mmCIF file of C-alpha atoms in Angstrom:
data_model
loop_
_atom_site.group_PDB
_atom_site.id
_atom_site.type_symbol
_atom_site.label_atom_id
_atom_site.label_comp_id
_atom_site.label_asym_id
_atom_site.label_seq_id
_atom_site.Cartn_x
_atom_site.Cartn_y
_atom_site.Cartn_z
ATOM 1 C CA MET T 6 15.806 19.755 -16.234
ATOM 2 C CA GLN T 7 12.908 20.528 -14.005
ATOM 3 C CA GLU T 8 10.311 18.665 -16.711
ATOM 4 C CA LEU T 9 12.521 15.553 -16.839
ATOM 5 C CA TYR T 10 12.914 15.393 -13.215
ATOM 6 C CA LYS T 11 9.218 15.791 -12.482
ATOM 7 C CA ARG T 12 8.387 13.636 -14.960
ATOM 8 C CA TYR T 13 10.727 10.842 -14.158
ATOM 9 C CA LYS T 14 11.466 10.997 -10.778
ATOM 10 C CA GLY T 15 8.887 8.639 -9.035
ATOM 11 C CA LEU T 16 9.817 5.831 -11.589
ATOM 12 C CA LEU T 17 13.769 6.086 -11.037
ATOM 13 C CA PHE T 18 13.235 6.291 -7.177
ATOM 14 C CA SER T 19 11.269 2.829 -7.449
ATOM 15 C CA LEU T 20 14.007 1.016 -9.619
ATOM 16 C CA ALA T 21 16.628 2.511 -7.400
ATOM 17 C CA TYR T 22 14.774 1.913 -4.262
ATOM 18 C CA GLN T 23 14.354 -2.242 -5.162
ATOM 19 C CA LEU T 24 17.653 -2.407 -6.399
ATOM 20 C CA THR T 25 19.141 -0.868 -3.033
ATOM 21 C CA GLY T 26 16.246 -1.552 -0.393
ATOM 22 C CA SER T 27 17.102 1.641 1.216
ATOM 23 C CA VAL T 28 14.855 4.512 1.050
ATOM 24 C CA SER T 29 17.939 6.839 1.287
ATOM 25 C CA ASP T 30 20.432 5.015 -0.993
ATOM 26 C CA ALA T 31 17.617 5.934 -3.863
ATOM 27 C CA GLU T 32 16.919 9.353 -3.397
ATOM 28 C CA ASP T 33 20.965 9.891 -2.884
ATOM 29 C CA ALA T 34 20.932 7.416 -6.407
ATOM 30 C CA VAL T 35 18.162 9.602 -8.054
ATOM 31 C CA GLN T 36 20.317 12.669 -7.098
ATOM 32 C CA ASP T 37 23.339 12.119 -7.780
ATOM 33 C CA VAL T 38 22.245 11.237 -11.428
ATOM 34 C CA PHE T 39 20.045 14.793 -11.731
ATOM 35 C CA VAL T 40 23.112 16.912 -10.706
ATOM 36 C CA LYS T 41 25.612 14.766 -13.459
ATOM 37 C CA ILE T 42 22.909 15.330 -16.796
ATOM 38 C CA VAL T 43 23.351 18.954 -16.375
ATOM 39 C CA ASP T 44 26.024 18.780 -17.885
ATOM 40 C CA VAL T 45 25.411 15.950 -20.807
ATOM 41 C CA ASN T 46 24.762 16.817 -24.258
ATOM 42 C CA PRO T 47 21.304 17.142 -24.753
ATOM 43 C CA GLU T 48 21.689 14.843 -27.479
ATOM 44 C CA ARG T 49 22.605 12.041 -25.511
ATOM 45 C CA LEU T 50 18.793 12.579 -24.108
ATOM 46 C CA ALA T 51 16.984 11.925 -27.103
ATOM 47 C CA GLU T 52 15.294 8.850 -25.086
ATOM 48 C CA PRO T 53 15.272 10.069 -21.761
ATOM 49 C CA LYS T 54 13.717 7.099 -20.238
ATOM 50 C CA ALA T 55 16.558 4.893 -21.127
ATOM 51 C CA TYR T 56 19.394 7.044 -20.378
ATOM 52 C CA LEU T 57 18.468 7.783 -16.898
ATOM 53 C CA CYS T 58 17.385 4.170 -16.399
ATOM 54 C CA LYS T 59 21.161 3.192 -17.335
ATOM 55 C CA MET T 60 22.234 5.934 -14.663
ATOM 56 C CA VAL T 61 20.621 5.448 -11.672
ATOM 57 C CA THR T 62 20.966 0.949 -12.434
ATOM 58 C CA ASN T 63 24.380 1.977 -12.416
ATOM 59 C CA ARG T 64 24.754 4.036 -9.671
ATOM 60 C CA CYS T 65 22.631 1.137 -7.527
ATOM 61 C CA LEU T 66 24.971 -1.386 -8.507
ATOM 62 C CA ASP T 67 28.245 0.437 -7.474
ATOM 63 C CA LEU T 68 26.013 0.690 -4.434
ATOM 64 C CA LEU T 69 25.036 -2.679 -4.280
ATOM 65 C CA LYS T 70 28.912 -4.156 -4.550
ATOM 66 C CA SER T 71 29.749 -1.884 -1.806
ATOM 67 C CA ALA T 72 26.699 -2.529 0.330
ATOM 68 C CA ARG T 73 27.029 -6.306 -0.058
ATOM 69 C CA LYS T 74 30.388 -6.168 2.374
ATOM 70 C CA ARG T 75 28.201 -3.862 4.692
ATOM 71 C CA ARG T 76 25.754 -6.513 4.964
ATOM 72 C CA GLU T 77 27.835 -9.246 5.590
ATOM 73 C CA GLN T 78 29.045 -7.285 8.748
ATOM 74 C CA TYR T 79 25.530 -6.668 9.475
ATOM 75 C CA PHE T 80 24.963 -7.910 13.450
ATOM 76 C CA GLY T 81 21.520 -9.858 13.003
ATOM 77 C CA GLU T 82 18.648 -10.283 10.352
ATOM 78 C CA TRP T 83 19.259 -7.426 7.519
ATOM 79 C CA LEU T 84 15.612 -5.974 5.935
ATOM 80 C CA PRO T 85 14.863 -3.958 3.304
ATOM 81 C CA GLU T 86 13.831 -0.067 4.957
ATOM 82 C CA PRO T 87 10.006 0.098 5.260
ATOM 83 C CA LEU T 88 8.817 2.717 2.383
ATOM 84 C CA PRO T 89 5.686 5.172 3.229
ATOM 85 C CA THR T 90 3.016 4.913 0.504
ATOM 86 C CA GLN T 91 0.148 6.352 1.506
ATOM 87 C CA ALA T 92 0.818 9.532 -0.288
ATOM 88 C CA GLU T 93 -1.644 10.499 -3.060
ATOM 89 C CA ASP T 94 0.795 12.424 -5.258
ATOM 90 C CA ALA T 95 1.802 11.260 -8.304
ATOM 91 C CA SER T 96 5.207 9.870 -8.449
ATOM 92 C CA GLU T 97 3.793 7.756 -5.139
ATOM 93 C CA ILE T 98 1.432 6.520 -7.464
ATOM 94 C CA LEU T 99 3.343 5.508 -9.547
ATOM 95 C CA ILE T 100 5.688 3.946 -7.329
ATOM 96 C CA ARG T 101 2.479 2.104 -5.737
ATOM 97 C CA GLY T 102 1.934 0.583 -9.066
ATOM 98 C CA GLU T 103 4.912 -0.676 -9.689
ATOM 99 C CA LEU T 104 6.579 -1.886 -6.381
ATOM 100 C CA LEU T 105 6.979 -5.183 -5.677
ATOM 101 C CA SER T 106 5.713 -6.481 -2.103
ATOM 102 C CA TYR T 107 7.831 -6.351 0.858
ATOM 103 C CA ALA T 108 8.746 -10.675 1.201
ATOM 104 C CA MET T 109 9.562 -10.025 -2.394
ATOM 105 C CA LEU T 110 12.103 -7.744 -1.514
ATOM 106 C CA VAL T 111 13.206 -9.795 1.140
ATOM 107 C CA LEU T 112 14.127 -12.494 -0.880
ATOM 108 C CA LEU T 113 16.283 -9.860 -3.573
ATOM 109 C CA GLU T 114 18.737 -10.383 -0.930
ATOM 110 C CA LYS T 115 19.537 -13.898 -2.133
ATOM 111 C CA LEU T 116 20.327 -12.503 -5.679
ATOM 112 C CA THR T 117 23.754 -11.103 -7.071
ATOM 113 C CA PRO T 118 23.490 -7.412 -7.941
ATOM 114 C CA ALA T 119 22.832 -8.279 -11.668
ATOM 115 C CA GLU T 120 20.336 -10.387 -10.704
ATOM 116 C CA ARG T 121 18.606 -8.332 -9.052
ATOM 117 C CA ALA T 122 18.890 -5.390 -11.627
ATOM 118 C CA VAL T 123 17.661 -7.710 -14.247
ATOM 119 C CA PHE T 124 14.826 -9.126 -12.075
ATOM 120 C CA VAL T 125 13.419 -5.902 -10.834
ATOM 121 C CA LEU T 126 13.189 -4.111 -14.448
ATOM 122 C CA ARG T 127 11.578 -7.191 -15.805
ATOM 123 C CA GLU T 128 9.145 -8.443 -13.244
ATOM 124 C CA ALA T 129 8.144 -5.126 -11.214
ATOM 125 C CA LEU T 130 8.732 -2.716 -14.369
ATOM 126 C CA GLY T 131 7.737 -4.585 -17.080
ATOM 127 C CA PHE T 132 10.922 -3.851 -19.129
ATOM 128 C CA GLU T 133 11.648 -5.885 -22.444
ATOM 129 C CA TYR T 134 14.580 -8.050 -22.518
ATOM 130 C CA GLY T 135 16.196 -5.727 -25.652
ATOM 131 C CA ASP T 136 15.360 -2.868 -22.874
ATOM 132 C CA ILE T 137 17.215 -4.456 -20.363
ATOM 133 C CA ALA T 138 20.169 -5.846 -22.455
ATOM 134 C CA ASP T 139 21.091 -2.184 -24.207
ATOM 135 C CA LEU T 140 20.352 -0.820 -19.789
ATOM 136 C CA LEU T 141 23.216 -3.218 -18.416
ATOM 137 C CA ASP T 142 25.693 -3.746 -21.338
ATOM 138 C CA LYS T 143 24.686 -7.131 -21.578
ATOM 139 C CA GLY T 144 23.690 -10.374 -24.607
ATOM 140 C CA GLU T 145 19.811 -10.674 -24.413
ATOM 141 C CA PRO T 146 20.156 -14.031 -24.106
ATOM 142 C CA ASN T 147 22.560 -13.482 -20.651
ATOM 143 C CA CYS T 148 19.788 -11.300 -19.595
ATOM 144 C CA ARG T 149 17.206 -13.904 -19.589
ATOM 145 C CA LYS T 150 19.904 -16.613 -18.230
ATOM 146 C CA LEU T 151 19.753 -14.109 -15.560
ATOM 147 C CA LEU T 152 16.390 -13.674 -14.862
ATOM 148 C CA SER T 153 16.055 -17.870 -14.956
ATOM 149 C CA ARG T 154 18.507 -17.894 -11.891
ATOM 150 C CA ALA T 155 17.376 -15.292 -10.174
ATOM 151 C CA ARG T 156 13.785 -16.710 -9.892
ATOM 152 C CA ALA T 157 15.213 -20.313 -8.720
ATOM 153 C CA LYS T 158 17.025 -18.207 -5.870
ATOM 154 C CA MET T 159 14.059 -16.825 -4.967
ATOM 155 C CA GLY T 160 12.136 -20.120 -5.251
ATOM 156 C CA LEU T 161 10.094 -19.049 -8.058
ATOM 157 C CA SER T 162 9.000 -21.812 -10.787
ATOM 158 C CA PRO T 163 9.017 -20.164 -14.415
ATOM 159 C CA ASP T 164 5.776 -19.267 -15.105
ATOM 160 C CA ALA T 165 5.166 -18.171 -11.197
ATOM 161 C CA ASP T 166 3.064 -14.828 -11.382
ATOM 162 C CA VAL T 167 5.407 -12.037 -9.612
ATOM 163 C CA PRO T 168 3.064 -10.550 -6.259
ATOM 164 C CA VAL T 169 3.780 -6.780 -7.552
ATOM 165 C CA GLN T 170 0.896 -6.141 -4.381
ATOM 166 C CA ALA T 171 0.613 -7.952 -1.250
ATOM 167 C CA GLU T 172 -2.530 -8.348 -1.290
ATOM 168 C CA GLU T 173 -2.515 -11.331 0.607
ATOM 169 C CA ALA T 174 -1.602 -9.148 3.575
ATOM 170 C CA SER T 175 -4.352 -7.326 4.030
ATOM 171 C CA GLU T 176 -5.741 -4.893 6.686
ATOM 172 C CA ALA T 177 -7.932 -7.793 7.728
ATOM 173 C CA TRP T 178 -5.291 -10.475 8.141
ATOM 174 C CA VAL T 179 -3.567 -7.252 10.046
ATOM 175 C CA ARG T 180 -6.551 -7.112 12.560
ATOM 176 C CA ARG T 181 -6.948 -10.730 12.298
ATOM 177 C CA LEU T 182 -3.749 -10.989 13.851
ATOM 178 C CA LEU T 183 -3.817 -8.239 16.629
ATOM 179 C CA ALA T 184 -7.250 -9.239 17.816
ATOM 180 C CA ALA T 185 -5.539 -12.838 18.266
ATOM 181 C CA LEU T 186 -2.705 -11.513 20.520
ATOM 182 C CA GLU T 187 -5.042 -9.212 22.239
ATOM 183 C CA GLN T 188 -6.826 -12.424 23.482
ATOM 184 C CA GLY T 189 -3.131 -13.770 25.041
ATOM 185 C CA GLN T 190 -4.173 -17.563 23.578
ATOM 186 C CA VAL T 191 -1.318 -19.066 22.274
ATOM 187 C CA GLU T 192 -3.909 -22.098 20.234
ATOM 188 C CA ARG T 193 -5.905 -19.207 19.058
ATOM 189 C CA VAL T 194 -2.196 -17.277 17.479
ATOM 190 C CA VAL T 195 -1.117 -20.618 15.967
ATOM 191 C CA SER T 196 -4.314 -21.503 14.164
ATOM 192 C CA ILE T 197 -3.511 -18.129 11.876
ATOM 193 C CA LEU T 198 -0.059 -19.435 11.195
ATOM 194 C CA SER T 199 1.305 -21.451 8.610
ATOM 195 C CA GLU T 200 2.908 -24.317 9.515
ATOM 196 C CA ASP T 201 6.084 -22.848 8.057
ATOM 197 C CA VAL T 202 6.058 -19.650 9.231
ATOM 198 C CA VAL T 203 9.087 -17.121 10.143
ATOM 199 C CA LEU T 204 9.419 -14.155 11.901
ATOM 200 C CA ILE T 205 12.638 -12.101 10.676
ATOM 201 C CA SER T 206 13.653 -9.344 12.862
ATOM 202 C CA ASP T 207 15.842 -6.329 12.311
ATOM 203 C CA GLY T 208 17.736 -4.520 15.090
ATOM 204 C CA GLY T 209 20.764 -3.862 13.447
ATOM 205 C CA GLY T 210 22.521 -3.936 17.092
ATOM 206 C CA LYS T 211 20.882 -0.523 17.716
ATOM 207 C CA ALA T 212 17.552 -2.322 18.912
ATOM 208 C CA SER T 213 16.744 -5.367 20.471
ATOM 209 C CA ALA T 214 15.858 -8.300 18.361
ATOM 210 C CA ALA T 215 15.782 -11.799 17.225
ATOM 211 C CA VAL T 216 19.667 -12.356 16.438
ATOM 212 C CA HIS T 217 18.470 -15.550 13.791
ATOM 213 C CA PRO T 218 14.796 -15.836 12.353
ATOM 214 C CA ILE T 219 12.146 -17.842 14.624
ATOM 215 C CA MET T 220 10.497 -20.606 12.901
ATOM 216 C CA SER T 221 7.301 -22.954 13.785
ATOM 217 C CA PRO T 222 3.573 -21.820 14.576
ATOM 218 C CA GLU T 223 4.068 -22.260 18.694
ATOM 219 C CA HIS T 224 7.558 -20.342 19.239
ATOM 220 C CA VAL T 225 5.987 -16.795 16.717
ATOM 221 C CA ALA T 226 3.223 -17.059 19.183
ATOM 222 C CA ARG T 227 5.242 -17.392 22.279
ATOM 223 C CA PHE T 228 7.557 -14.577 20.999
ATOM 224 C CA LEU T 229 4.606 -12.293 20.374
ATOM 225 C CA LEU T 230 2.525 -13.143 23.062
ATOM 226 C CA GLY T 231 5.848 -12.367 25.046
ATOM 227 C CA LEU T 232 5.878 -9.050 22.912
ATOM 228 C CA MET T 233 2.888 -8.131 23.890
ATOM 229 C CA ARG T 234 2.884 -8.649 27.665
ATOM 230 C CA LYS T 235 6.370 -6.721 27.688
ATOM 231 C CA SER T 236 4.948 -3.681 26.002
ATOM 232 C CA SER T 237 1.733 -3.716 28.236
ATOM 233 C CA GLY T 238 3.971 -2.590 31.177
ATOM 234 C CA LEU T 239 6.496 -0.096 29.540
ATOM 235 C CA THR T 240 6.022 3.396 31.123
ATOM 236 C CA GLY T 241 3.254 4.895 28.804
ATOM 237 C CA GLY T 242 2.926 2.073 26.972
ATOM 238 C CA VAL T 243 2.516 1.132 23.510
ATOM 239 C CA GLU T 244 0.582 3.121 20.921
ATOM 240 C CA ILE T 245 -0.236 0.830 18.062
ATOM 241 C CA GLU T 246 -1.499 2.056 14.419
ATOM 242 C CA LEU T 247 -1.744 0.895 10.948
ATOM 243 C CA ALA T 248 -0.664 2.637 7.893
ATOM 244 C CA GLU T 249 0.197 2.084 4.545
ATOM 245 C CA LEU T 250 4.271 0.685 4.013
ATOM 246 C CA ASN T 251 5.145 -0.920 0.312
ATOM 247 C CA GLY T 252 1.887 -0.699 -0.583
ATOM 248 C CA GLN T 253 0.228 -2.880 2.320
ATOM 249 C CA THR T 254 -1.368 -2.750 5.631
ATOM 250 C CA ALA T 255 1.461 -2.692 8.631
ATOM 251 C CA ILE T 256 1.492 -2.191 12.251
ATOM 252 C CA ILE T 257 3.401 0.677 13.383
ATOM 253 C CA ALA T 258 4.330 0.313 17.462
ATOM 254 C CA ARG T 259 5.239 4.209 19.043
ATOM 255 C CA THR T 260 6.331 4.430 22.203
ATOM 256 C CA GLN T 261 6.543 8.289 23.590
ATOM 257 C CA LYS T 262 5.530 9.399 19.965
ATOM 258 C CA GLU T 263 8.478 7.413 18.972
ATOM 259 C CA ILE T 264 8.397 4.879 15.755
ATOM 260 C CA ASP T 265 9.352 1.885 17.864
ATOM 261 C CA THR T 266 8.779 -1.066 15.289
ATOM 262 C CA VAL T 267 7.453 -1.623 11.839
ATOM 263 C CA VAL T 268 5.813 -4.602 11.250
ATOM 264 C CA LEU T 269 4.929 -6.037 7.413
ATOM 265 C CA LEU T 270 3.251 -9.285 7.501
ATOM 266 C CA HIS T 271 2.686 -11.954 4.536
ATOM 267 C CA ALA T 272 0.077 -14.620 3.818
ATOM 268 C CA GLU T 273 -0.164 -17.304 1.542
ATOM 269 C CA GLU T 274 -3.237 -19.899 1.401
ATOM 270 C CA GLY T 275 -5.070 -18.730 4.306
ATOM 271 C CA ALA T 276 -2.799 -18.018 6.866
ATOM 272 C CA ILE T 277 0.553 -15.600 7.629
ATOM 273 C CA ARG T 278 3.598 -17.187 6.598
ATOM 274 C CA LYS T 279 6.436 -14.057 7.045
ATOM 275 C CA LEU T 280 6.284 -11.688 9.938
ATOM 276 C CA TYR T 281 9.116 -9.239 9.675
ATOM 277 C CA PHE T 282 9.724 -7.037 12.383
ATOM 278 C CA VAL T 283 12.383 -3.695 12.063
ATOM 279 C CA ARG T 284 13.473 -1.359 15.302
ATOM 280 C CA ASN T 285 16.348 -0.380 13.465
ATOM 281 C CA PRO T 286 15.926 3.209 14.028
ATOM 282 C CA ASP T 287 18.019 3.893 11.333
ATOM 283 C CA LYS T 288 15.239 2.392 8.815
ATOM 284 C CA LEU T 289 12.658 4.080 10.606
ATOM 285 C CA GLN T 290 12.764 8.002 10.168
ATOM 286 C CA PHE T 291 9.879 8.350 8.472
ATOM 287 C CA ARG T 292 6.776 9.955 10.673
#
């Protein structure tokens, strides 16, 4: 059992996290599965990867169904929980290699649980359609239709590559944005933002955040510069650091040594297109 846990923990966590968007839910799902297989007939574990993935997927689908109602009642915008990926142990390396970009995780919220499961299994983890059909107890043609529908909802063309790693949101982009904000000039900030830029902030009713997405380069730039001015006036100030979250460089703002905000960027075609501000303290439990 210990050997199975060591071998498949990374894969199962990666699957569960991308299905739920929650680190705690993913950890619980994986733990639940390994508790349950203690009493499973060894013959059923002849193909442990398929069996474990099916158990985790079913557990996460149950969680998603109950989460949909909670998210409908969620105050403001809901964003996935950021995941630290800088650790160099084997399971983290596995996760980083199979992790969709943060921007893609946000888009997954548009999907039904079944569409999300097919998309993650196929596009993030590279499962064959036949294996996906077995995992979900659906026909292979149905799984192909679910994937096609999922890609359409996410605005992806049928033959478009899915960005597993957000190389566009590199450290250079993050530093460019911070440098522009430090200059304090609206025009300078606007120049690095896309015409269709969107800023989404998640406070969950537990931290101040924009209730609705902020759009247009001018509005986003003024919002960011306003935050810079406000943070400089706080007692003790705000400490800014860069860290690897979800396989990309993110901004972490700390006040009095506690994480206050995490910012992740998504850039396309030479400009920043999406900014995600996570401020709900329940999603900032890592250190």
